[in-house]
PDB file of C-alpha atoms in Angstrom:
ATOM      1  CA  UNK A 970     -12.692 -32.907  87.123  1.00 51.00           C
ATOM      2  CA  UNK A 971     -15.842 -32.553  85.020  1.00 52.00           C
ATOM      3  CA  UNK A 972     -15.649 -31.160  81.524  1.00 55.00           C
ATOM      4  CA  UNK A 973     -18.310 -28.906  80.056  1.00 56.00           C
ATOM      5  CA  UNK A 974     -19.501 -29.835  76.545  1.00 55.00           C
ATOM      6  CA  UNK A 975     -18.462 -27.323  73.902  1.00 55.00           C
ATOM      7  CA  UNK A 976     -21.281 -25.199  72.615  1.00 53.00           C
ATOM      8  CA  UNK A 977     -21.986 -25.926  68.979  1.00 55.00           C
ATOM      9  CA  UNK A 978     -22.826 -23.101  66.594  1.00 56.00           C
ATOM     10  CA  UNK A 979     -26.301 -23.362  65.253  1.00 54.00           C
ATOM     11  CA  UNK A 980     -26.584 -22.530  61.552  1.00 52.00           C
ATOM     12  CA  UNK A 981     -29.941 -21.264  60.563  1.00 53.00           C
ATOM     13  CA  UNK A 982     -31.430 -22.955  57.513  1.00 53.00           C
ATOM     14  CA  UNK A 983     -31.823 -20.840  54.400  1.00 54.00           C
ATOM     15  CA  UNK A 984     -35.578 -20.838  54.812  1.00 56.00           C
ATOM     16  CA  UNK A 985     -35.269 -18.771  57.999  1.00 60.00           C
ATOM     17  CA  UNK A 986     -33.604 -15.797  56.195  1.00 65.00           C
ATOM     18  CA  UNK A 987     -35.694 -12.837  55.209  1.00 72.00           C
ATOM     19  CA  UNK A 988     -37.110 -13.579  51.711  1.00 77.00           C
ATOM     20  CA  UNK A 989     -36.713  -9.932  50.705  1.00 78.00           C
ATOM     21  CA  UNK A 990     -32.996 -10.007  51.509  1.00 77.00           C
ATOM     22  CA  UNK A 991     -32.582 -13.258  49.582  1.00 73.00           C
ATOM     23  CA  UNK A 992     -34.388 -11.787  46.590  1.00 75.00           C
ATOM     24  CA  UNK A 993     -32.246  -8.642  46.717  1.00 72.00           C
ATOM     25  CA  UNK A 994     -28.959 -10.556  46.665  1.00 71.00           C
ATOM     26  CA  UNK A 995     -30.198 -12.899  43.937  1.00 74.00           C
ATOM     27  CA  UNK A 996     -31.019  -9.859  41.804  1.00 76.00           C
ATOM     28  CA  UNK A 997     -27.593  -8.371  42.497  1.00 78.00           C
ATOM     29  CA  UNK A 998     -25.946 -11.632  41.496  1.00 77.00           C
ATOM     30  CA  UNK A 999     -27.853 -11.762  38.216  1.00 76.00           C
ATOM     31  CA  UNK A1000     -27.014  -8.146  37.402  1.00 78.00           C
ATOM     32  CA  UNK A1001     -23.313  -8.699  38.096  1.00 81.00           C
ATOM     33  CA  UNK A1002     -23.250 -11.847  35.973  1.00 75.00           C
ATOM     34  CA  UNK A1003     -24.999 -10.004  33.138  1.00 80.00           C
ATOM     35  CA  UNK A1004     -22.564  -7.093  33.424  1.00 79.00           C
ATOM     36  CA  UNK A1005     -19.502  -9.354  33.434  1.00 85.00           C
ATOM     37  CA  UNK A1006     -20.792 -11.371  30.472  1.00 89.00           C
ATOM     38  CA  UNK A1007     -21.477  -8.211  28.470  1.00 90.00           C
ATOM     39  CA  UNK A1008     -18.058  -6.809  29.377  1.00 92.00           C
ATOM     40  CA  UNK A1009     -16.338  -9.988  28.170  1.00 94.00           C
ATOM     41  CA  UNK A1010     -18.236  -9.878  24.878  1.00 93.00           C
ATOM     42  CA  UNK A1011     -17.199  -6.234  24.397  1.00 94.00           C
ATOM     43  CA  UNK A1012     -13.546  -7.067  25.149  1.00 95.00           C
ATOM     44  CA  UNK A1013     -13.604  -9.869  22.553  1.00 96.00           C
ATOM     45  CA  UNK A1014     -15.137  -7.538  19.953  1.00 95.00           C
ATOM     46  CA  UNK A1015     -12.501  -4.931  20.772  1.00 95.00           C
ATOM     47  CA  UNK A1016      -9.760  -7.519  20.169  1.00 96.00           C
ATOM     48  CA  UNK A1017     -11.240  -8.373  16.774  1.00 96.00           C
ATOM     49  CA  UNK A1018     -11.380  -4.666  15.875  1.00 96.00           C
ATOM     50  CA  UNK A1019      -7.771  -4.184  16.984  1.00 96.00           C
ATOM     51  CA  UNK A1020      -6.566  -7.090  14.849  1.00 96.00           C
ATOM     52  CA  UNK A1021      -8.427  -5.913  11.742  1.00 96.00           C
ATOM     53  CA  UNK A1022      -7.291  -2.316  12.224  1.00 96.00           C
ATOM     54  CA  UNK A1023      -3.651  -3.418  12.434  1.00 95.00           C
ATOM     55  CA  UNK A1024      -4.063  -5.423   9.232  1.00 96.00           C
ATOM     56  CA  UNK A1025      -5.456  -2.340   7.486  1.00 96.00           C
ATOM     57  CA  UNK A1026      -2.494  -0.250   8.653  1.00 95.00           C
ATOM     58  CA  UNK A1027      -0.063  -2.867   7.358  1.00 95.00           C
ATOM     59  CA  UNK A1028      -1.966  -2.875   4.071  1.00 95.00           C
ATOM     60  CA  UNK A1029      -1.663   0.907   3.711  1.00 94.00           C
ATOM     61  CA  UNK A1030       2.097   0.767   4.290  1.00 92.00           C
ATOM     62  CA  UNK A1031       2.351  -1.187   1.037  1.00 92.00           C
ATOM     63  CA  UNK A1032       1.485   1.930  -0.980  1.00 90.00           C
ATOM     64  CA  UNK A1033       4.380   2.578  -3.380  1.00 88.00           C
ATOM     65  CA  UNK A1034       2.997   4.817  -6.118  1.00 86.00           C
ATOM     66  CA  UNK A1035      -0.213   6.424  -7.348  1.00 88.00           C
ATOM     67  CA  UNK A1036      -1.547   3.212  -8.877  1.00 91.00           C
ATOM     68  CA  UNK A1037      -1.025   1.165  -5.718  1.00 90.00           C
ATOM     69  CA  UNK A1038      -2.365   4.083  -3.663  1.00 91.00           C
ATOM     70  CA  UNK A1039      -5.718   4.013  -5.471  1.00 93.00           C
ATOM     71  CA  UNK A1040      -5.960   0.229  -5.272  1.00 94.00           C
ATOM     72  CA  UNK A1041      -4.880  -0.198  -1.643  1.00 94.00           C
ATOM     73  CA  UNK A1042      -6.853   2.742  -0.225  1.00 94.00           C
ATOM     74  CA  UNK A1043      -9.981   1.380  -1.923  1.00 95.00           C
ATOM     75  CA  UNK A1044      -9.297  -2.049  -0.427  1.00 95.00           C
ATOM     76  CA  UNK A1045      -8.659  -0.511   3.005  1.00 95.00           C
ATOM     77  CA  UNK A1046     -11.922   1.439   2.837  1.00 95.00           C
ATOM     78  CA  UNK A1047     -13.795  -1.774   2.160  1.00 95.00           C
ATOM     79  CA  UNK A1048     -12.157  -3.559   5.057  1.00 95.00           C
ATOM     80  CA  UNK A1049     -12.838  -0.640   7.426  1.00 95.00           C
ATOM     81  CA  UNK A1050     -16.473  -0.522   6.380  1.00 95.00           C
ATOM     82  CA  UNK A1051     -16.746  -4.249   7.020  1.00 95.00           C
ATOM     83  CA  UNK A1052     -15.427  -3.697  10.563  1.00 95.00           C
ATOM     84  CA  UNK A1053     -17.931  -0.872  11.073  1.00 95.00           C
ATOM     85  CA  UNK A1054     -20.836  -2.984   9.815  1.00 94.00           C
ATOM     86  CA  UNK A1055     -19.909  -6.112  11.778  1.00 94.00           C
ATOM     87  CA  UNK A1056     -17.872  -5.778  14.969  1.00 94.00           C
ATOM     88  CA  UNK A1057     -18.691  -2.147  15.745  1.00 95.00           C
ATOM     89  CA  UNK A1058     -22.373  -2.695  15.022  1.00 95.00           C
ATOM     90  CA  UNK A1059     -22.498  -5.634  17.429  1.00 94.00           C
ATOM     91  CA  UNK A1060     -20.628  -3.619  20.040  1.00 95.00           C
ATOM     92  CA  UNK A1061     -23.072  -0.719  19.663  1.00 94.00           C
ATOM     93  CA  UNK A1062     -25.971  -3.105  20.306  1.00 93.00           C
ATOM     94  CA  UNK A1063     -24.267  -4.300  23.493  1.00 93.00           C
ATOM     95  CA  UNK A1064     -24.186  -0.682  24.747  1.00 91.00           C
ATOM     96  CA  UNK A1065     -27.870   0.064  24.158  1.00 91.00           C
ATOM     97  CA  UNK A1066     -29.453   1.157  27.435  1.00 87.00           C
ATOM     98  CA  UNK A1067     -26.155   0.858  29.316  1.00 88.00           C
ATOM     99  CA  UNK A1068     -23.839   3.356  30.976  1.00 88.00           C
ATOM    100  CA  UNK A1069     -21.032   3.385  28.409  1.00 88.00           C
ATOM    101  CA  UNK A1070     -18.501   4.563  30.995  1.00 89.00           C
ATOM    102  CA  UNK A1071     -18.749   1.141  32.635  1.00 91.00           C
ATOM    103  CA  UNK A1072     -17.563  -0.510  29.414  1.00 91.00           C
ATOM    104  CA  UNK A1073     -15.177   2.092  27.967  1.00 93.00           C
ATOM    105  CA  UNK A1074     -12.072   0.297  29.239  1.00 92.00           C
ATOM    106  CA  UNK A1075     -13.299  -2.818  27.466  1.00 93.00           C
ATOM    107  CA  UNK A1076     -13.407  -1.305  23.977  1.00 94.00           C
ATOM    108  CA  UNK A1077     -10.855   1.502  24.379  1.00 94.00           C
ATOM    109  CA  UNK A1078      -7.925  -0.440  22.782  1.00 94.00           C
ATOM    110  CA  UNK A1079     -10.019  -1.306  19.735  1.00 95.00           C
ATOM    111  CA  UNK A1080     -11.304   2.250  19.435  1.00 96.00           C
ATOM    112  CA  UNK A1081      -7.815   3.764  19.543  1.00 95.00           C
ATOM    113  CA  UNK A1082      -6.503   1.307  16.952  1.00 96.00           C
ATOM    114  CA  UNK A1083      -9.525   1.940  14.728  1.00 97.00           C
ATOM    115  CA  UNK A1084      -9.006   5.720  14.937  1.00 96.00           C
ATOM    116  CA  UNK A1085      -5.346   5.205  14.066  1.00 96.00           C
ATOM    117  CA  UNK A1086      -6.264   3.099  11.028  1.00 96.00           C
ATOM    118  CA  UNK A1087      -9.013   5.355   9.689  1.00 96.00           C
ATOM    119  CA  UNK A1088      -6.956   8.519  10.221  1.00 96.00           C
ATOM    120  CA  UNK A1089      -3.955   6.929   8.484  1.00 96.00           C
ATOM    121  CA  UNK A1090      -6.183   6.000   5.553  1.00 96.00           C
ATOM    122  CA  UNK A1091      -7.510   9.539   5.246  1.00 95.00           C
ATOM    123  CA  UNK A1092      -4.019  11.025   5.462  1.00 94.00           C
ATOM    124  CA  UNK A1093      -2.706   8.799   2.677  1.00 94.00           C
ATOM    125  CA  UNK A1094      -5.773   9.462   0.545  1.00 92.00           C
ATOM    126  CA  UNK A1095      -5.923  13.272   0.713  1.00 90.00           C
ATOM    127  CA  UNK A1096      -3.370  14.450   3.303  1.00 89.00           C
ATOM    128  CA  UNK A1097      -5.959  15.626   5.846  1.00 91.00           C
ATOM    129  CA  UNK A1098      -6.604  14.697   9.476  1.00 93.00           C
ATOM    130  CA  UNK A1099      -9.883  13.055  10.368  1.00 94.00           C
ATOM    131  CA  UNK A1100     -12.006  14.932  12.909  1.00 94.00           C
ATOM    132  CA  UNK A1101     -13.750  13.660  16.014  1.00 95.00           C
ATOM    133  CA  UNK A1102     -17.131  14.313  14.367  1.00 95.00           C
ATOM    134  CA  UNK A1103     -16.173  12.205  11.349  1.00 95.00           C
ATOM    135  CA  UNK A1104     -15.103   9.301  13.552  1.00 95.00           C
ATOM    136  CA  UNK A1105     -18.321   9.528  15.570  1.00 95.00           C
ATOM    137  CA  UNK A1106     -20.431   9.562  12.403  1.00 94.00           C
ATOM    138  CA  UNK A1107     -18.736   6.343  11.285  1.00 94.00           C
ATOM    139  CA  UNK A1108     -19.824   4.620  14.496  1.00 94.00           C
ATOM    140  CA  UNK A1109     -23.372   6.009  14.588  1.00 93.00           C
ATOM    141  CA  UNK A1110     -26.097   3.765  13.171  1.00 92.00           C
ATOM    142  CA  UNK A1111     -29.288   5.264  14.574  1.00 84.00           C
ATOM    143  CA  UNK A1112     -30.351   7.786  17.175  1.00 80.00           C
ATOM    144  CA  UNK A1113     -30.001   5.282  20.015  1.00 85.00           C
ATOM    145  CA  UNK A1114     -27.542   2.914  18.344  1.00 92.00           C
ATOM    146  CA  UNK A1115     -23.993   4.210  18.356  1.00 93.00           C
ATOM    147  CA  UNK A1116     -20.603   3.766  19.983  1.00 94.00           C
ATOM    148  CA  UNK A1117     -19.662   6.945  21.875  1.00 93.00           C
ATOM    149  CA  UNK A1118     -16.213   8.291  20.987  1.00 94.00           C
ATOM    150  CA  UNK A1119     -14.845  10.349  23.925  1.00 93.00           C
ATOM    151  CA  UNK A1120     -12.495  13.206  23.076  1.00 93.00           C
ATOM    152  CA  UNK A1121      -9.706  11.649  25.149  1.00 91.00           C
ATOM    153  CA  UNK A1122      -9.889   8.382  23.205  1.00 93.00           C
ATOM    154  CA  UNK A1123      -9.809  10.313  19.937  1.00 95.00           C
ATOM    155  CA  UNK A1124      -6.659  12.148  21.045  1.00 93.00           C
ATOM    156  CA  UNK A1125      -4.972   8.880  22.006  1.00 94.00           C
ATOM    157  CA  UNK A1126      -5.770   7.431  18.584  1.00 94.00           C
ATOM    158  CA  UNK A1127      -4.365  10.500  16.832  1.00 95.00           C
ATOM    159  CA  UNK A1128      -1.241  10.298  19.015  1.00 93.00           C
ATOM    160  CA  UNK A1129      -0.744   6.743  17.733  1.00 94.00           C
ATOM    161  CA  UNK A1130      -1.042   8.055  14.169  1.00 94.00           C
ATOM    162  CA  UNK A1131       2.271   9.898  14.553  1.00 93.00           C
ATOM    163  CA  UNK A1132       4.137   6.587  14.646  1.00 92.00           C
ATOM    164  CA  UNK A1133       2.574   5.515  11.354  1.00 93.00           C
ATOM    165  CA  UNK A1134       3.437   8.865   9.779  1.00 93.00           C
ATOM    166  CA  UNK A1135       7.037   8.359  10.857  1.00 92.00           C
ATOM    167  CA  UNK A1136       7.134   4.917   9.195  1.00 91.00           C
ATOM    168  CA  UNK A1137       5.497   6.359   6.087  1.00 91.00           C
ATOM    169  CA  UNK A1138       8.188   9.033   5.937  1.00 88.00           C
ATOM    170  CA  UNK A1139      11.097   6.614   6.357  1.00 85.00           C
ATOM    171  CA  UNK A1140       9.677   4.358   3.643  1.00 86.00           C
ATOM    172  CA  UNK A1141       9.303   7.395   1.375  1.00 86.00           C
ATOM    173  CA  UNK A1142      12.963   8.276   1.943  1.00 81.00           C
ATOM    174  CA  UNK A1143      13.968   4.845   0.681  1.00 77.00           C
ATOM    175  CA  UNK A1144      11.845   5.345  -2.464  1.00 80.00           C
ATOM    176  CA  UNK A1145      13.276   8.795  -3.079  1.00 77.00           C
ATOM    177  CA  UNK A1146       9.936  10.621  -2.628  1.00 81.00           C
ATOM    178  CA  UNK A1147      11.416  13.744  -1.098  1.00 81.00           C
ATOM    179  CA  UNK A1148       8.270  15.861  -1.368  1.00 86.00           C
ATOM    180  CA  UNK A1149       6.257  13.283   0.569  1.00 87.00           C
ATOM    181  CA  UNK A1150       8.974  13.272   3.237  1.00 86.00           C
ATOM    182  CA  UNK A1151       8.787  17.040   3.720  1.00 88.00           C
ATOM    183  CA  UNK A1152       4.978  17.122   3.628  1.00 90.00           C
ATOM    184  CA  UNK A1153       4.777  14.318   6.187  1.00 89.00           C
ATOM    185  CA  UNK A1154       7.264  16.107   8.443  1.00 90.00           C
ATOM    186  CA  UNK A1155       5.163  19.281   8.329  1.00 91.00           C
ATOM    187  CA  UNK A1156       1.954  17.387   9.119  1.00 91.00           C
ATOM    188  CA  UNK A1157       3.598  15.437  11.921  1.00 92.00           C
ATOM    189  CA  UNK A1158       4.960  18.627  13.461  1.00 92.00           C
ATOM    190  CA  UNK A1159       1.491  20.229  13.412  1.00 93.00           C
ATOM    191  CA  UNK A1160      -0.118  17.191  15.042  1.00 92.00           C
ATOM    192  CA  UNK A1161       2.550  17.024  17.744  1.00 91.00           C
ATOM    193  CA  UNK A1162       2.308  20.752  18.439  1.00 91.00           C
ATOM    194  CA  UNK A1163      -1.480  20.552  18.699  1.00 91.00           C
ATOM    195  CA  UNK A1164      -1.381  17.598  21.098  1.00 89.00           C
ATOM    196  CA  UNK A1165       1.331  19.219  23.218  1.00 87.00           C
ATOM    197  CA  UNK A1166      -0.598  22.495  23.458  1.00 88.00           C
ATOM    198  CA  UNK A1167      -3.541  20.783  25.185  1.00 84.00           C
ATOM    199  CA  UNK A1168      -1.653  20.648  28.488  1.00 76.00           C
ATOM    200  CA  UNK A1169      -2.917  17.163  29.312  1.00 69.00           C
ATOM    201  CA  UNK A1170       0.405  15.905  30.612  1.00 59.00           C
ATOM    202  CA  UNK A1171      -1.241  14.775  33.837  1.00 64.00           C
ATOM    203  CA  UNK A1172      -2.931  12.010  31.831  1.00 77.00           C
ATOM    204  CA  UNK A1173      -0.410   9.189  32.093  1.00 83.00           C
ATOM    205  CA  UNK A1174      -1.265   7.381  28.869  1.00 86.00           C
ATOM    206  CA  UNK A1175      -1.339  10.530  26.757  1.00 87.00           C
ATOM    207  CA  UNK A1176       1.909  11.723  28.329  1.00 86.00           C
ATOM    208  CA  UNK A1177       3.605   8.470  27.341  1.00 89.00           C
ATOM    209  CA  UNK A1178       2.275   8.695  23.794  1.00 90.00           C
ATOM    210  CA  UNK A1179       3.403  12.304  23.495  1.00 89.00           C
ATOM    211  CA  UNK A1180       6.935  11.177  24.312  1.00 89.00           C
ATOM    212  CA  UNK A1181       6.721   8.584  21.531  1.00 90.00           C
ATOM    213  CA  UNK A1182       5.283  11.249  19.222  1.00 90.00           C
ATOM    214  CA  UNK A1183       8.222  13.513  19.943  1.00 91.00           C
ATOM    215  CA  UNK A1184      10.641  10.708  19.127  1.00 90.00           C
ATOM    216  CA  UNK A1185       8.804  10.068  15.860  1.00 89.00           C
ATOM    217  CA  UNK A1186       9.032  13.734  14.958  1.00 90.00           C
ATOM    218  CA  UNK A1187      12.745  13.724  15.733  1.00 88.00           C
ATOM    219  CA  UNK A1188      13.304  10.773  13.384  1.00 87.00           C
ATOM    220  CA  UNK A1189      11.333  12.464  10.619  1.00 87.00           C
ATOM    221  CA  UNK A1190      13.247  15.727  11.031  1.00 87.00           C
ATOM    222  CA  UNK A1191      16.485  13.742  10.865  1.00 84.00           C
ATOM    223  CA  UNK A1192      15.219  12.147   7.657  1.00 81.00           C
ATOM    224  CA  UNK A1193      14.454  15.572   6.194  1.00 83.00           C
ATOM    225  CA  UNK A1194      17.935  16.787   7.126  1.00 80.00           C
ATOM    226  CA  UNK A1195      19.506  13.696   5.546  1.00 77.00           C
ATOM    227  CA  UNK A1196      17.538  14.137   2.324  1.00 75.00           C
ATOM    228  CA  UNK A1197      18.161  17.869   2.080  1.00 76.00           C
ATOM    229  CA  UNK A1198      21.836  18.023   3.059  1.00 73.00           C
ATOM    230  CA  UNK A1199      23.235  14.545   2.362  1.00 63.00           C
ATOM    231  CA  UNK A1200      20.871  13.404  -0.396  1.00 57.00           C
ATOM    232  CA  UNK A1201      23.339  14.035  -3.190  1.00 56.00           C
ATOM    233  CA  UNK A1202      26.131  12.194  -1.352  1.00 58.00           C
ATOM    234  CA  UNK A1203      24.322   8.998  -0.339  1.00 58.00           C
ATOM    235  CA  UNK A1204      22.707   6.479  -2.723  1.00 56.00           C
ATOM    236  CA  UNK A1205      18.917   6.517  -2.587  1.00 56.00           C
ATOM    237  CA  UNK A1206      18.693   2.937  -1.275  1.00 54.00           C
ATOM    238  CA  UNK A1207      20.884   3.862   1.720  1.00 56.00           C
ATOM    239  CA  UNK A1208      19.131   7.109   2.645  1.00 56.00           C
ATOM    240  CA  UNK A1209      16.507   5.442   4.815  1.00 55.00           C
ATOM    241  CA  UNK A1210      19.093   3.571   6.871  1.00 55.00           C
ATOM    242  CA  UNK A1211      21.139   6.749   7.266  1.00 55.00           C
ATOM    243  CA  UNK A1212      18.068   8.710   8.352  1.00 54.00           C
ATOM    244  CA  UNK A1213      17.126   6.169  11.021  1.00 54.00           C
ATOM    245  CA  UNK A1214      20.599   5.418  12.369  1.00 49.00           C
ATOM    246  CA  UNK A1215      21.872   9.009  12.467  1.00 52.00           C
ATOM    247  CA  UNK A1216      22.365  10.167  16.059  1.00 43.00           C
ATOM    248  CA  UNK A1217      22.770  13.843  15.395  1.00 47.00           C
ATOM    249  CA  UNK A1218      19.736  15.946  14.590  1.00 44.00           C
ATOM    250  CA  UNK A1219      20.510  19.630  14.063  1.00 40.00           C
ATOM    251  CA  UNK A1220      16.943  20.477  13.139  1.00 38.00           C
ATOM    252  CA  UNK A1221      15.499  19.223  16.423  1.00 36.00           C
ATOM    253  CA  UNK A1222      13.681  21.963  18.293  1.00 40.00           C
ATOM    254  CA  UNK A1223      14.425  21.860  22.019  1.00 38.00           C
ATOM    255  CA  UNK A1224      11.242  23.799  22.730  1.00 39.00           C
ATOM    256  CA  UNK A1225       9.409  20.466  22.624  1.00 35.00           C
ATOM    257  CA  UNK A1226      11.100  19.327  25.824  1.00 36.00           C
TER     258      UNK A1226
END
């Protein structure tokens, strides 16, 4: 019985391919490599911004009185400006001539943390909330050199601010600064109400942060109740622990559910 030789597959040499097709795929490869390299550089810059922003927030939580407030807010302003002039400036140059939507996920964490830090600084300094326009002006260097700040990213950064306001309030309870506690509670309530009124619950990340914001507001309202009703019964150094550990919260408004 004779056997037929198996047909071998002939592979065409590269020279036989259409040069135009080869050139097209080489160009695509270069563009993808350039895009991925730029994206990685932006992610690294975003990590640096996140780290520095967290350090600034920790610095601001050390404010104890008016003297330390002046000193630490001035130091925080300097550190924030250094971040703006270094990391954010380099990131803005990476975005020149590019579609920023392709890179937004790369610098979104750093942007949210930066907004949280700069808004916390402004709140401690004068009790106001930084606007989207003010944040954008901080990250604008020239007409074509800026880092776009989308509204959604701004809202996420402000939602993170509520957690810092809660910590500020609890620390103030421990120091016996009752007026700061009540003022912070009022500001936190306004921020939470404003974010909740936007009806953006379909956005998963904002929905999660709104839940955390509501929990922060509940803790602050509990702290206000503890200071107002139980303040004369509990030593000042134990008020903060009582405010955090208390399970009941008669001032909690169920309309937030």
